[in-house]
Short mmCIF file of C-alpha atoms and ligand atoms in Angstrom, two decimals:
data_model
loop_
_atom_site.label_atom_id
_atom_site.label_comp_id
_atom_site.label_asym_id
_atom_site.label_seq_id
_atom_site.Cartn_x
_atom_site.Cartn_y
_atom_site.Cartn_z
CA MET F 1172 41.66 -78.06 97.46
CA THR F 1173 44.39 -79.84 96.91
CA THR F 1174 46.66 -81.42 99.96
CA ILE F 1175 49.92 -82.82 99.12
CA ASP F 1176 51.45 -85.47 100.93
CA LYS F 1177 55.20 -84.23 102.42
CA ASN F 1178 55.97 -87.97 102.84
CA LYS F 1179 55.56 -88.89 98.83
CA PRO F 1180 58.66 -87.27 96.63
CA VAL F 1181 57.98 -84.45 94.51
CA MET F 1182 59.35 -84.03 90.92
CA ILE F 1183 60.66 -80.95 89.73
CA THR F 1184 62.05 -80.54 85.92
CA GLY F 1185 65.16 -78.47 85.06
CA ALA F 1186 66.56 -78.92 88.39
CA THR F 1187 70.30 -77.89 87.33
CA GLY F 1188 68.80 -74.07 86.30
CA TYR F 1189 68.99 -71.11 87.79
CA VAL F 1190 65.50 -70.66 88.99
CA ALA F 1191 64.81 -74.38 89.87
CA GLY F 1192 68.09 -74.50 92.28
CA TRP F 1193 66.55 -72.43 94.97
CA ILE F 1194 63.29 -74.49 94.23
CA VAL F 1195 65.34 -77.46 95.29
CA LYS F 1196 67.01 -76.34 98.52
CA LYS F 1197 63.55 -75.28 99.83
CA LEU F 1198 62.44 -78.87 99.10
CA LEU F 1199 65.62 -80.49 100.86
CA ASP F 1200 65.36 -77.87 104.10
CA GLU F 1201 61.59 -78.82 104.22
CA GLY F 1202 62.36 -82.58 104.40
CA LEU F 1203 61.27 -83.40 100.95
CA THR F 1204 62.38 -86.20 98.58
CA VAL F 1205 63.05 -84.61 95.12
CA HIS F 1206 63.08 -86.85 91.97
CA ALA F 1207 65.14 -84.54 89.81
CA PRO F 1208 64.86 -85.72 86.22
CA VAL F 1209 67.51 -84.04 84.23
CA ARG F 1210 69.32 -84.28 80.49
CA ASP F 1211 72.49 -85.55 82.06
CA PRO F 1212 72.41 -86.73 85.57
CA LYS F 1213 76.55 -87.88 85.36
CA ASN F 1214 77.29 -84.46 84.69
CA LYS F 1215 78.53 -83.86 87.98
CA SER F 1216 79.52 -79.91 87.25
CA LYS F 1217 75.55 -79.37 87.15
CA THR F 1218 74.76 -81.52 89.73
CA LYS F 1219 77.38 -81.00 92.23
CA TYR F 1220 75.79 -77.39 93.71
CA LEU F 1221 72.27 -79.57 94.16
CA ASP F 1222 74.27 -82.63 95.78
CA GLU F 1223 75.95 -79.92 98.21
CA LEU F 1224 72.48 -78.96 99.24
CA ALA F 1225 71.41 -82.40 99.57
CA ALA F 1226 74.52 -83.22 101.90
CA SER F 1227 73.38 -80.60 104.83
CA ALA F 1228 69.69 -80.89 104.45
CA PRO F 1229 67.47 -83.38 106.01
CA GLY F 1230 65.67 -84.06 102.41
CA LYS F 1231 67.23 -86.24 99.69
CA ILE F 1232 67.77 -85.58 96.07
CA VAL F 1233 67.77 -88.65 93.60
CA TYR F 1234 68.33 -88.25 89.73
CA PHE F 1235 66.64 -89.93 86.67
CA ALA F 1236 67.62 -88.88 83.07
CA ALA F 1237 65.19 -87.34 80.94
CA ASP F 1238 64.74 -84.65 78.06
CA LEU F 1239 61.96 -82.11 77.34
CA LEU F 1240 61.66 -83.66 73.90
CA THR F 1241 61.99 -87.12 74.71
CA PRO F 1242 57.78 -88.38 75.65
CA GLY F 1243 57.89 -90.30 78.34
CA SER F 1244 60.88 -89.48 79.48
CA TYR F 1245 59.55 -87.94 82.36
CA ASP F 1246 57.91 -91.12 83.49
CA ALA F 1247 60.35 -92.98 85.68
CA ALA F 1248 60.98 -89.79 87.71
CA MET F 1249 57.08 -88.99 88.32
CA GLU F 1250 56.14 -92.50 89.60
CA GLY F 1251 54.60 -92.06 93.06
CA CYS F 1252 54.45 -88.15 93.33
CA GLU F 1253 51.47 -85.85 94.20
CA LEU F 1254 53.17 -82.82 93.22
CA VAL F 1255 55.29 -81.62 89.79
CA PHE F 1256 56.89 -78.68 89.43
CA HIS F 1257 57.77 -78.07 85.69
CA THR F 1258 60.43 -75.53 85.54
CA ALA F 1259 62.86 -76.46 82.42
CA SER F 1260 62.52 -74.30 79.49
CA PRO F 1261 65.13 -72.83 77.80
CA PHE F 1262 65.72 -68.67 78.73
CA ILE F 1263 67.76 -67.47 76.16
CA ASN F 1264 67.79 -64.27 73.77
CA LYS F 1265 70.37 -65.42 71.17
CA VAL F 1266 68.83 -68.02 69.06
CA ARG F 1267 69.52 -68.88 65.62
CA ASP F 1268 66.25 -71.17 65.28
CA PRO F 1269 63.38 -69.57 67.33
CA GLN F 1270 61.41 -72.91 66.65
CA LYS F 1271 63.82 -75.29 67.47
CA ASP F 1272 65.83 -73.76 70.19
CA LEU F 1273 62.75 -72.02 72.10
CA VAL F 1274 59.58 -72.84 70.93
CA ASP F 1275 60.04 -76.97 70.53
CA PRO F 1276 61.25 -77.21 74.31
CA ALA F 1277 58.66 -75.43 75.88
CA LEU F 1278 55.61 -76.44 74.28
CA LYS F 1279 56.60 -80.27 73.43
CA GLY F 1280 58.44 -80.20 76.62
CA THR F 1281 54.64 -79.11 78.72
CA GLN F 1282 53.28 -81.70 75.90
CA ASN F 1283 55.59 -84.18 77.37
CA VAL F 1284 55.90 -83.70 80.92
CA LEU F 1285 51.81 -83.14 81.23
CA ALA F 1286 51.35 -86.73 79.24
CA SER F 1287 53.38 -88.23 81.67
CA VAL F 1288 51.23 -86.62 84.71
CA ASN F 1289 48.02 -88.14 82.65
CA SER F 1290 49.20 -91.21 82.87
CA THR F 1291 50.95 -90.98 86.33
CA GLN F 1292 47.77 -91.89 88.88
CA SER F 1293 49.71 -90.41 92.26
CA VAL F 1294 50.12 -87.25 90.76
CA LYS F 1295 47.47 -84.33 92.11
CA ARG F 1296 48.91 -80.77 91.12
CA VAL F 1297 51.37 -79.53 88.75
CA VAL F 1298 52.98 -76.17 89.30
CA LEU F 1299 54.11 -74.71 86.29
CA THR F 1300 57.12 -71.82 85.92
CA SER F 1301 55.47 -69.68 83.11
CA SER F 1302 56.18 -66.16 83.02
CA CYS F 1303 55.02 -62.46 83.01
CA ALA F 1304 56.06 -62.88 79.29
CA ALA F 1305 52.67 -64.66 78.69
CA ILE F 1306 50.99 -62.00 79.78
CA ILE F 1307 52.90 -59.00 78.46
CA GLY F 1308 54.70 -59.17 75.29
CA ASP F 1309 56.00 -55.44 74.52
CA ASN F 1310 55.61 -52.80 77.51
CA LYS F 1311 53.18 -51.14 75.26
CA ASP F 1312 50.81 -53.87 75.56
CA ILE F 1313 50.18 -52.40 78.93
CA LEU F 1314 48.55 -49.43 77.64
CA GLY F 1315 45.56 -51.79 76.39
CA TYR F 1316 44.99 -53.45 79.25
CA ASP F 1317 42.24 -52.18 82.05
CA ASN F 1318 43.82 -49.52 84.24
CA GLN F 1319 46.79 -49.60 82.21
CA LYS F 1320 47.97 -52.36 84.93
CA ALA F 1321 48.51 -56.04 83.68
CA THR F 1322 46.66 -58.97 85.81
CA GLU F 1323 46.29 -62.43 85.78
CA LYS F 1324 43.40 -62.10 83.15
CA ASN F 1325 45.80 -60.84 80.32
CA TRP F 1326 47.45 -62.55 77.56
CA ASN F 1327 50.59 -62.03 75.61
CA GLU F 1328 48.87 -61.47 72.20
CA THR F 1329 51.53 -59.57 70.46
CA SER F 1330 54.89 -61.93 70.81
CA THR F 1331 55.12 -64.33 67.40
CA LEU F 1332 58.14 -66.68 66.74
CA THR F 1333 59.83 -63.51 64.98
CA HIS F 1334 58.92 -61.12 67.12
CA ASN F 1335 59.92 -61.64 71.01
CA PRO F 1336 60.25 -65.53 70.60
CA TYR F 1337 61.17 -66.31 73.99
CA SER F 1338 58.15 -64.38 74.97
CA TYR F 1339 56.09 -66.45 72.23
CA SER F 1340 57.59 -70.11 73.59
CA LYS F 1341 56.17 -69.23 77.11
CA THR F 1342 53.04 -67.93 75.74
CA VAL F 1343 52.26 -70.96 73.87
CA ALA F 1344 53.56 -73.47 76.40
CA GLU F 1345 51.34 -72.10 79.36
CA LYS F 1346 48.16 -72.03 76.65
CA GLU F 1347 48.82 -75.46 76.13
CA ALA F 1348 49.13 -76.89 79.87
CA TRP F 1349 45.65 -74.98 81.17
CA LYS F 1350 44.41 -76.93 77.44
CA ILE F 1351 45.53 -80.13 78.78
CA ALA F 1352 44.82 -79.34 82.70
CA GLU F 1353 41.17 -78.70 81.30
CA GLY F 1354 40.99 -81.93 79.80
CA GLN F 1355 40.76 -83.83 83.07
CA SER F 1356 39.93 -83.68 86.76
CA ARG F 1357 42.29 -85.71 88.60
CA TRP F 1358 45.15 -82.84 89.09
CA ASP F 1359 44.98 -79.50 89.06
CA LEU F 1360 47.42 -76.87 87.60
CA VAL F 1361 49.05 -73.55 89.66
CA VAL F 1362 50.73 -71.02 87.40
CA ILE F 1363 53.68 -69.02 88.53
CA ASN F 1364 54.27 -66.10 86.18
CA PRO F 1365 57.66 -64.75 87.16
CA ALA F 1366 58.50 -60.98 86.10
CA LEU F 1367 62.67 -60.96 85.28
CA VAL F 1368 64.33 -62.93 88.33
CA ILE F 1369 67.57 -61.39 89.98
CA GLY F 1370 69.36 -62.58 92.75
CA PRO F 1371 72.57 -65.23 93.42
CA GLY F 1372 72.25 -68.50 91.90
CA ILE F 1373 72.72 -71.92 93.67
CA ASN F 1374 74.93 -72.91 90.70
CA PRO F 1375 75.83 -69.34 89.43
CA ASN F 1376 76.84 -70.62 85.99
CA ALA F 1377 73.81 -71.99 84.91
CA THR F 1378 72.81 -70.73 81.44
CA SER F 1379 69.52 -68.49 82.32
CA GLU F 1380 69.73 -65.30 80.54
CA SER F 1381 69.13 -63.41 84.10
CA PHE F 1382 72.89 -63.63 84.52
CA THR F 1383 73.76 -62.24 80.78
CA ILE F 1384 71.47 -59.15 81.55
CA VAL F 1385 73.00 -58.37 85.10
CA LYS F 1386 76.59 -59.11 84.01
CA GLN F 1387 75.78 -56.38 81.47
CA LEU F 1388 75.36 -53.81 84.20
CA GLY F 1389 78.98 -54.23 85.48
CA ASP F 1390 81.27 -55.37 81.96
CA GLY F 1391 81.51 -52.22 80.60
CA SER F 1392 78.47 -53.16 77.94
CA ALA F 1393 76.22 -49.95 79.65
CA ARG F 1394 79.14 -47.91 79.96
CA MET F 1395 77.39 -45.38 77.58
CA GLY F 1396 74.10 -45.65 78.55
CA ALA F 1397 71.26 -47.85 79.11
CA PRO F 1398 68.36 -48.66 77.14
CA ASN F 1399 65.18 -46.98 78.99
CA LEU F 1400 63.84 -50.56 79.40
CA GLU F 1401 61.36 -50.69 82.53
CA ILE F 1402 60.64 -54.31 83.51
CA GLY F 1403 59.25 -55.77 86.69
CA MET F 1404 61.88 -58.11 88.98
CA VAL F 1405 61.84 -60.56 91.46
CA ASP F 1406 64.63 -62.79 94.13
CA VAL F 1407 64.91 -65.99 92.85
CA ARG F 1408 64.61 -66.68 96.62
CA ASP F 1409 61.57 -65.19 96.83
CA LEU F 1410 60.28 -67.01 93.65
CA ALA F 1411 61.23 -70.25 94.97
CA GLU F 1412 58.74 -69.40 98.50
CA ALA F 1413 56.25 -68.60 95.65
CA HIS F 1414 56.54 -72.42 93.91
CA TYR F 1415 56.49 -73.86 97.35
CA ALA F 1416 53.55 -72.28 98.51
CA ALA F 1417 51.82 -72.79 95.43
CA GLY F 1418 52.83 -76.32 95.70
CA PHE F 1419 51.06 -76.69 99.04
CA THR F 1420 48.53 -74.26 99.90
CA PRO F 1421 45.63 -76.38 99.47
CA GLU F 1422 43.12 -73.66 97.56
CA ALA F 1423 45.69 -72.04 94.93
CA GLN F 1424 44.57 -71.78 92.02
CA GLY F 1425 45.25 -70.35 88.72
CA ARG F 1426 47.90 -67.91 87.70
CA HIS F 1427 49.92 -65.47 89.66
CA ILE F 1428 52.06 -62.73 88.73
CA ILE F 1429 55.50 -62.94 91.04
CA GLN F 1430 57.22 -59.47 91.04
CA ALA F 1431 58.81 -57.48 93.87
CA GLY F 1432 58.89 -54.28 91.71
CA SER F 1433 59.48 -52.61 88.88
CA HIS F 1434 62.74 -50.44 87.46
CA THR F 1435 64.80 -49.75 84.60
CA PHE F 1436 68.28 -50.48 84.06
CA LEU F 1437 69.85 -47.48 84.77
CA SER F 1438 68.06 -47.50 88.10
CA LEU F 1439 69.89 -51.19 89.05
CA GLY F 1440 73.15 -49.22 87.80
CA LEU F 1441 72.47 -46.55 90.22
CA MET F 1442 71.44 -49.31 92.84
CA LEU F 1443 74.81 -50.63 92.41
CA ARG F 1444 76.42 -47.69 92.29
CA GLU F 1445 75.27 -46.73 95.72
CA LYS F 1446 76.95 -49.95 97.08
CA TYR F 1447 80.18 -50.42 94.62
CA ALA F 1448 80.72 -46.78 93.76
CA ASN F 1449 82.79 -46.23 90.67
CA ALA F 1450 84.46 -49.70 90.66
CA TYR F 1451 82.41 -50.77 87.84
CA PRO F 1452 81.27 -49.04 84.75
CA PHE F 1453 77.60 -48.76 85.91
CA PRO F 1454 75.37 -46.54 83.58
CA LYS F 1455 74.74 -43.18 84.47
CA ARG F 1456 72.61 -42.25 81.72
CA THR F 1457 69.59 -43.44 79.39
CA LEU F 1458 70.36 -43.89 75.65
CA PRO F 1459 68.18 -41.69 73.53
CA LYS F 1460 65.43 -44.45 72.07
CA PHE F 1461 66.61 -43.35 68.53
CA LEU F 1462 70.06 -44.24 69.11
CA VAL F 1463 69.13 -47.49 70.88
CA TRP F 1464 66.53 -47.85 67.93
CA LEU F 1465 69.14 -47.21 65.01
CA MET F 1466 71.83 -49.85 67.00
CA ALA F 1467 69.29 -52.19 67.69
CA PRO F 1468 70.27 -54.81 64.95
CA THR F 1469 73.73 -54.58 65.88
CA VAL F 1470 73.51 -55.65 69.69
CA GLY F 1471 70.93 -58.73 68.74
CA ILE F 1472 67.80 -56.63 69.30
CA THR F 1473 64.69 -55.89 66.88
CA ARG F 1474 63.60 -52.30 66.25
CA LYS F 1475 60.31 -53.14 66.99
CA PHE F 1476 60.99 -54.23 70.29
CA VAL F 1477 62.60 -50.86 70.56
CA SER F 1478 59.54 -49.10 69.46
CA ASN F 1479 57.28 -50.91 71.30
CA SER F 1480 58.86 -51.45 74.56
CA LEU F 1481 61.25 -48.66 75.59
CA GLY F 1482 59.96 -45.84 77.31
CA TYR F 1483 56.51 -47.31 78.30
CA GLN F 1484 56.17 -48.16 82.06
CA TRP F 1485 55.74 -51.75 83.12
CA LYS F 1486 52.78 -52.09 85.45
CA VAL F 1487 51.29 -54.91 86.81
CA ASP F 1488 49.31 -56.47 89.70
CA ASN F 1489 51.19 -58.77 91.85
CA SER F 1490 48.73 -58.71 94.56
CA LYS F 1491 46.85 -62.44 94.23
CA GLY F 1492 50.13 -63.86 94.86
CA ILE F 1493 50.64 -61.52 98.00
CA HIS F 1494 47.54 -62.41 99.38
CA GLY F 1495 46.81 -66.16 97.60
CA LEU F 1496 50.37 -67.42 98.58
CA ASN F 1497 51.11 -65.20 101.74
CA LEU F 1498 54.20 -63.75 99.66
CA THR F 1499 56.83 -61.14 100.97
CA TYR F 1500 59.59 -59.59 98.57
CA ARG F 1501 63.06 -58.50 99.43
CA PRO F 1502 63.48 -55.01 98.22
CA VAL F 1503 65.15 -55.10 94.39
CA LYS F 1504 68.39 -53.67 95.61
CA THR F 1505 69.13 -56.42 98.04
CA SER F 1506 68.32 -59.03 95.15
CA ILE F 1507 70.77 -57.27 92.34
CA VAL F 1508 73.40 -56.35 94.97
CA ASP F 1509 73.46 -59.82 96.17
CA MET F 1510 73.84 -61.57 92.69
CA PHE F 1511 76.88 -58.69 91.67
CA GLU F 1512 78.60 -59.81 94.69
CA GLN F 1513 77.89 -63.47 93.51
CA MET F 1514 79.37 -62.46 90.18
CA ILE F 1515 82.52 -60.16 91.55
CA GLN F 1516 83.23 -63.45 93.76
CA ASN F 1517 83.08 -65.99 90.76
CA GLY F 1518 85.69 -63.35 88.72
CA THR F 1519 82.57 -62.40 86.08
CA PHE F 1520 84.27 -59.41 85.74
CA LYS F 1521 88.70 -59.52 84.97
CA LYS F 1522 89.81 -56.22 85.90
P1 NAP U 22 67.76 -72.17 83.29
O1 NAP U 22 68.79 -71.22 84.03
O2 NAP U 22 68.97 -71.69 81.68
O3 NAP U 22 67.51 -73.48 83.44
C1 NAP U 22 66.79 -73.92 82.32
C2 NAP U 22 66.32 -75.14 82.77
O4 NAP U 22 65.46 -76.27 81.38
C3 NAP U 22 67.84 -76.15 82.85
O5 NAP U 22 67.54 -76.91 83.92
C4 NAP U 22 68.08 -76.55 81.47
O6 NAP U 22 68.63 -78.06 81.81
C5 NAP U 22 66.33 -76.82 81.27
N1 NAP U 22 66.35 -77.76 79.66
C6 NAP U 22 66.50 -76.70 79.11
N2 NAP U 22 66.18 -77.58 77.54
C7 NAP U 22 65.94 -78.64 77.95
C8 NAP U 22 65.34 -79.94 77.05
N3 NAP U 22 65.42 -80.25 75.78
N4 NAP U 22 65.55 -80.90 78.30
C9 NAP U 22 65.63 -80.94 79.63
N5 NAP U 22 65.61 -79.93 80.36
C10 NAP U 22 66.04 -78.83 79.49
O7 NAP U 22 66.92 -70.65 82.97
P2 NAP U 22 66.03 -70.36 84.47
O8 NAP U 22 65.89 -68.76 84.27
O9 NAP U 22 66.23 -70.73 85.34
O10 NAP U 22 64.71 -70.40 83.54
C11 NAP U 22 63.80 -71.86 84.54
C12 NAP U 22 62.23 -71.32 84.34
O11 NAP U 22 61.82 -70.27 84.64
C13 NAP U 22 62.03 -71.37 82.54
O12 NAP U 22 60.60 -71.96 82.52
C14 NAP U 22 62.20 -69.80 82.29
O13 NAP U 22 60.92 -69.30 81.20
C15 NAP U 22 61.15 -69.19 83.82
N6 NAP U 22 61.41 -68.08 83.91
C16 NAP U 22 62.82 -67.23 84.12
C17 NAP U 22 62.61 -65.77 84.45
C18 NAP U 22 64.27 -65.44 84.41
O14 NAP U 22 64.18 -64.24 84.77
N7 NAP U 22 65.39 -66.02 84.89
C19 NAP U 22 61.45 -64.90 84.39
C20 NAP U 22 60.42 -65.77 83.93
C21 NAP U 22 60.25 -66.95 83.96
P3 NAP U 22 70.46 -77.74 81.80
O15 NAP U 22 71.02 -77.83 82.41
O16 NAP U 22 70.45 -79.06 81.31
O17 NAP U 22 70.57 -77.04 80.11
#
């Protein structure tokens, strides 16, 4: 049981990111003081969205300079905090060097942030943003799980540096976090494992791969059809509530799968078509698996990914978060439409 004093500041890594934006909003709305270590606090194009939130909320935000790859750089921001949210980690699919671009910031970042936690006596709880990617590598993996459904007890055992490297980065980082947490007894670790996150961004230009994926539904990339890939999804606003509950629910413990429902990209296209009719080239059909397999290298995915993930269902048990963190989820249709609408307003789809 860990009780967090809301009068103390709360630290969050990666505040400029897509997922963290809504967590920062929730913390500010609840009147908390947010310590936000970011790579470049002077870069107003990254922090202006958070400043706007703070201007109309009872809480306040204080920036610090820190980098996941710089040991000790989170010390100053963490001072006096009882609660630390560690969200920062690159979520990008197209990388040149998976070790340098994904694994190093995920793993060394976790080591560095948690080393600062170990040396900051005020910290009582760390909430880590991991991913369903640390639970499921390829969709096919789920067939080998109990009842052919993923739960918090499952770990991704199939991703490597060359096969689904983002998922690998999340798996090694979360494992390391548990190892470090188990080496001490002053603070507890609560892990959030979100499925694919969708919904409007506080910073609509954040680097998250979520934007790239949803953009492809409307920019003509899926005009000929969508791959038969089913994946779990959750709204970024509901995910912020999950993080908040993980931070402030005294009895919260362990991992939590966070998702509203599972859908294919074709079904997302159909949801968008119900709202926007034929105004955008949403996918209308599923592409045959053999065709996607053939084209895979030209569109930046591997044939192994196609073989092991397309055409397999994504089944998870999300009940722990619903009961333990008291979560409710928006329908996926609301999330996808709200996100797409934000993209239209931003001029993402030039006519
Ligand atoms: P994002 O918008 O790209 O945010 C990533 C954040 O990490 C940014 O704030 C970025 O800072 C920061 N960061 C990256 N490298 C850094 C470094 N070397 N030093 C300090 N900060 C660094 O991505 P996101 O989707 O919000 O992802 C946030 C977290 O959610 C990640 O842990 C991701 O694995 C997890 N997650 C995301 C999804 C999803 O579908 N989006 C699903 C499951 C889990 P800059 O602004 O300076 O680049």
